[in-house]
């Protein structure tokens, strides 16, 4: 058995690959459950199906999917251009810090402009944090994978310091938390469980999908990723594209951070995200580096979070299983993507005998 | 030449190789006798490299057999082939610029790593075959001809009985090619067979004993090239007459200056790049100016500077009298210029994009039918690609294939067509027919002539002297980043150009003496 290069990339396989990967992940997850002594079918049902059977848990799914989709769509655009922003988690945190500064310093300000200011500051924080790796890459050819990843820990420690130190709520019994945001500093809800940020997320993903597939800007990003030399021939500047992609993906991660603290979390605390910025990397790949694909992929990844909580409650399986399943999924996607450009050949040519 | 009777050295019998539905080799039979120089002729995509790769063990046939000295063999990998005594010099060298000659050769040699001993053997082979090269020289400092010598020596050290040469003269000056022929004839006289792949018919006639001609994967003839004419060989290759290029009145002196280069200089962009030094050139409306030169003498850098992929001082480059040296390639396109780079895949076209998507590459800023206010128009792109496919006879497997699925010649026709369709005032084209078969080359050259006749200025960068003499009104030669004074083509001979290629016009600045001495 060996791999043979295809003459052209297979578009069938490009679509089929995520489904094969999902199927393999489910089989592997079943195997893990079985090895723990749980009934695999029951565990898989609790993990993947049950959360979809009640309205409140579907709403919860959409709320969890929102940051994943928002960040994943931005990362998808960046990855198309071969700009490997791995630090969305840090940009999310930077956005949360800057947006959270509004309620911390102006706890009484509750005009309609308050939320707008928080969102704009969230975007600005994410962009500023992403601008650092972009600058280092353009100026010194520093690898953005490393720089953006390292900056994650810097921003997380900065947030940790702020909520334990200067930004701690004086009436908070010494808990490492900021003040609880006031009513006018929280996102409005469109249904009992879904906040306005979820709608914004879907609009952003669809607009990005249009930009990527139908505009010169999207063409520029795609060409830069596929063939930098051809992009230069086309008149596109690589450094400009790198900056654009980092700012876009960083800004959206920052906005996701602002959404999180002004809805689900409601204040600043040492941890504002259960790793959405890293899980969004899987969303981007699972969604075929397409912002619209990121919607479906984000929903699936959100299910992996909710399912993890469900099996913990129902079957006493540690919720670390969520990370395990997400990791396995990314592994299988990358492996299956090989089949887009290669085919598996089982027989060795008859003549190869010496 | 030793024997043309007796047991053949290598026999390929009824070789079939299929890639999907394509039969790249269809029942190919080839016999190479010991000590003969055997030409393997065919258009691009005829299946020459497929067969050669199978002989060298890089590919396996779908069916058919190989016999080596009468015994059936299966070259399962290149190392098996080398073990049998088959050596190959590829068209594209695999050498490391920052290592010395001996270090590069050591990488390919089996057995223990013993540099001093190897250097001795290199010196010996190099002296006995007249392939001058210093084992301690850094590859990055060597000319393309010298690099080819390294590859040949690398093969000779393994004492091959069959040497495969893939289009070896495409990168050489005429003088260097003549030297190569002496070496190959000497090898043949010692009993080493040579399989010589080329589509330069004159040199095949001068060098080879036998020629096997391939068309669409099938052997169409085996002939004695010395008894054929270049025209009859071409007919066998193409399967019909190549239409002759229409002669035209010389356009020298007509038209106003379109492109003016004044003291154009550009520093080297990396350790092994070539700086451009004080280049002066005017290309007038209605004429074709050709720049000859051996590969790696600054052609790529020159193309980048003229196209705007790298910018220079504003007044170093003028288009219709306006200084554009500091402007981007997009701005130059908007001013009426068009460019065709040497590398089609990955520079002139994105390999994994379809032909219609590749339309935007050079036209996104200049063609309102393709893009309006930043939004792509896929229907417009598809229609434009369709027009070019029809107009330039681009042959393809499916309606809108990816660029990489096309053969080199067909992709070149597409890229050239894409740039020509907008009737640019200035066209700069690097190696217009490199690796393109005779039929396609003729139609590309005709299109260049027609464009010039319509009042455009055409600047051609080419290594192919036949091509240059066929189409150019004036010729200049580039060598180590310096350009000779352009002169009318009718006043120049191949010998003069050969001397200029080797640097006869360069202003003294301590270039390597070895380079000029063997060319003089």
Short mmCIF file of N, CA, C and O in Angstrom, two decimals, chain A residues 1-2 4 345-354, chain B residues 16-18 59-63 74 76:
data_model
loop_
_atom_site.label_atom_id
_atom_site.label_comp_id
_atom_site.label_asym_id
_atom_site.label_seq_id
_atom_site.Cartn_x
_atom_site.Cartn_y
_atom_site.Cartn_z
N UNK A 1 0.85 -1.19 0.00
CA UNK A 1 0.00 0.00 0.00
C UNK A 1 0.88 1.24 0.00
O UNK A 1 1.80 1.36 0.80
N UNK A 2 0.60 2.16 -0.93
CA UNK A 2 1.41 3.37 -0.96
C UNK A 2 0.59 4.52 -1.50
O UNK A 2 -0.54 4.31 -1.99
N UNK A 4 0.00 7.63 -4.15
CA UNK A 4 0.40 8.04 -5.49
C UNK A 4 -0.21 9.41 -5.75
O UNK A 4 -1.38 9.65 -5.46
N UNK A 345 -2.82 3.46 -3.33
CA UNK A 345 -2.71 2.37 -4.29
C UNK A 345 -2.37 1.13 -3.49
O UNK A 345 -1.42 1.12 -2.71
N UNK A 346 -3.17 0.08 -3.66
CA UNK A 346 -2.97 -1.09 -2.83
C UNK A 346 -1.99 -2.08 -3.45
O UNK A 346 -1.16 -2.65 -2.79
N UNK A 347 -2.08 -2.26 -4.79
CA UNK A 347 -1.22 -3.26 -5.40
C UNK A 347 0.06 -2.60 -5.88
O UNK A 347 0.09 -1.44 -6.26
N UNK A 348 1.13 -3.35 -5.83
CA UNK A 348 2.40 -2.90 -6.38
C UNK A 348 2.39 -3.34 -7.85
O UNK A 348 1.88 -4.41 -8.16
N UNK A 349 2.89 -2.47 -8.79
CA UNK A 349 2.87 -2.88 -10.19
C UNK A 349 3.50 -4.27 -10.39
O UNK A 349 4.49 -4.61 -9.76
N UNK A 350 2.89 -5.05 -11.27
CA UNK A 350 3.30 -6.43 -11.46
C UNK A 350 4.78 -6.55 -11.85
O UNK A 350 5.42 -7.55 -11.60
N UNK A 351 5.32 -5.47 -12.46
CA UNK A 351 6.67 -5.58 -13.00
C UNK A 351 7.77 -5.26 -12.00
O UNK A 351 8.94 -5.36 -12.31
N UNK A 352 7.40 -4.86 -10.81
CA UNK A 352 8.43 -4.40 -9.89
C UNK A 352 9.31 -5.52 -9.36
O UNK A 352 10.29 -5.27 -8.69
N UNK A 353 8.96 -6.76 -9.67
CA UNK A 353 9.84 -7.85 -9.24
C UNK A 353 11.17 -7.74 -9.98
O UNK A 353 11.20 -7.55 -11.19
N UNK A 354 12.26 -7.86 -9.29
CA UNK A 354 13.56 -7.72 -9.95
C UNK A 354 13.97 -9.04 -10.59
O UNK A 354 13.54 -10.09 -10.19
N UNK B 16 4.41 0.13 -22.22
CA UNK B 16 3.18 0.91 -22.09
C UNK B 16 3.20 1.56 -20.72
O UNK B 16 3.54 0.91 -19.73
N UNK B 17 2.89 2.87 -20.67
CA UNK B 17 2.75 3.53 -19.37
C UNK B 17 1.51 4.39 -19.43
O UNK B 17 1.38 5.24 -20.32
N UNK B 18 0.58 4.13 -18.53
CA UNK B 18 -0.64 4.94 -18.52
C UNK B 18 -0.71 5.74 -17.22
O UNK B 18 -0.32 5.27 -16.17
N UNK B 59 10.25 5.71 -12.65
CA UNK B 59 8.85 5.32 -12.87
C UNK B 59 8.85 3.84 -13.26
O UNK B 59 9.85 3.33 -13.76
N UNK B 60 7.71 3.18 -13.05
CA UNK B 60 7.62 1.78 -13.47
C UNK B 60 6.60 1.66 -14.60
O UNK B 60 5.56 2.30 -14.56
N UNK B 61 6.91 0.85 -15.62
CA UNK B 61 5.98 0.71 -16.74
C UNK B 61 4.72 -0.04 -16.33
O UNK B 61 4.74 -0.85 -15.40
N UNK B 62 3.62 0.24 -17.04
CA UNK B 62 2.38 -0.50 -16.82
C UNK B 62 2.51 -1.90 -17.40
O UNK B 62 2.08 -2.88 -16.80
N UNK B 63 3.11 -1.99 -18.60
CA UNK B 63 3.45 -3.31 -19.13
C UNK B 63 4.63 -3.16 -20.09
O UNK B 63 4.97 -2.05 -20.51
N UNK B 74 14.58 -5.11 -14.39
CA UNK B 74 13.52 -4.19 -13.94
C UNK B 74 14.16 -3.09 -13.13
O UNK B 74 14.48 -3.29 -11.97
N UNK B 76 13.93 -0.85 -10.73
CA UNK B 76 12.88 -0.51 -9.76
C UNK B 76 13.13 0.84 -9.11
O UNK B 76 12.21 1.45 -8.60
#
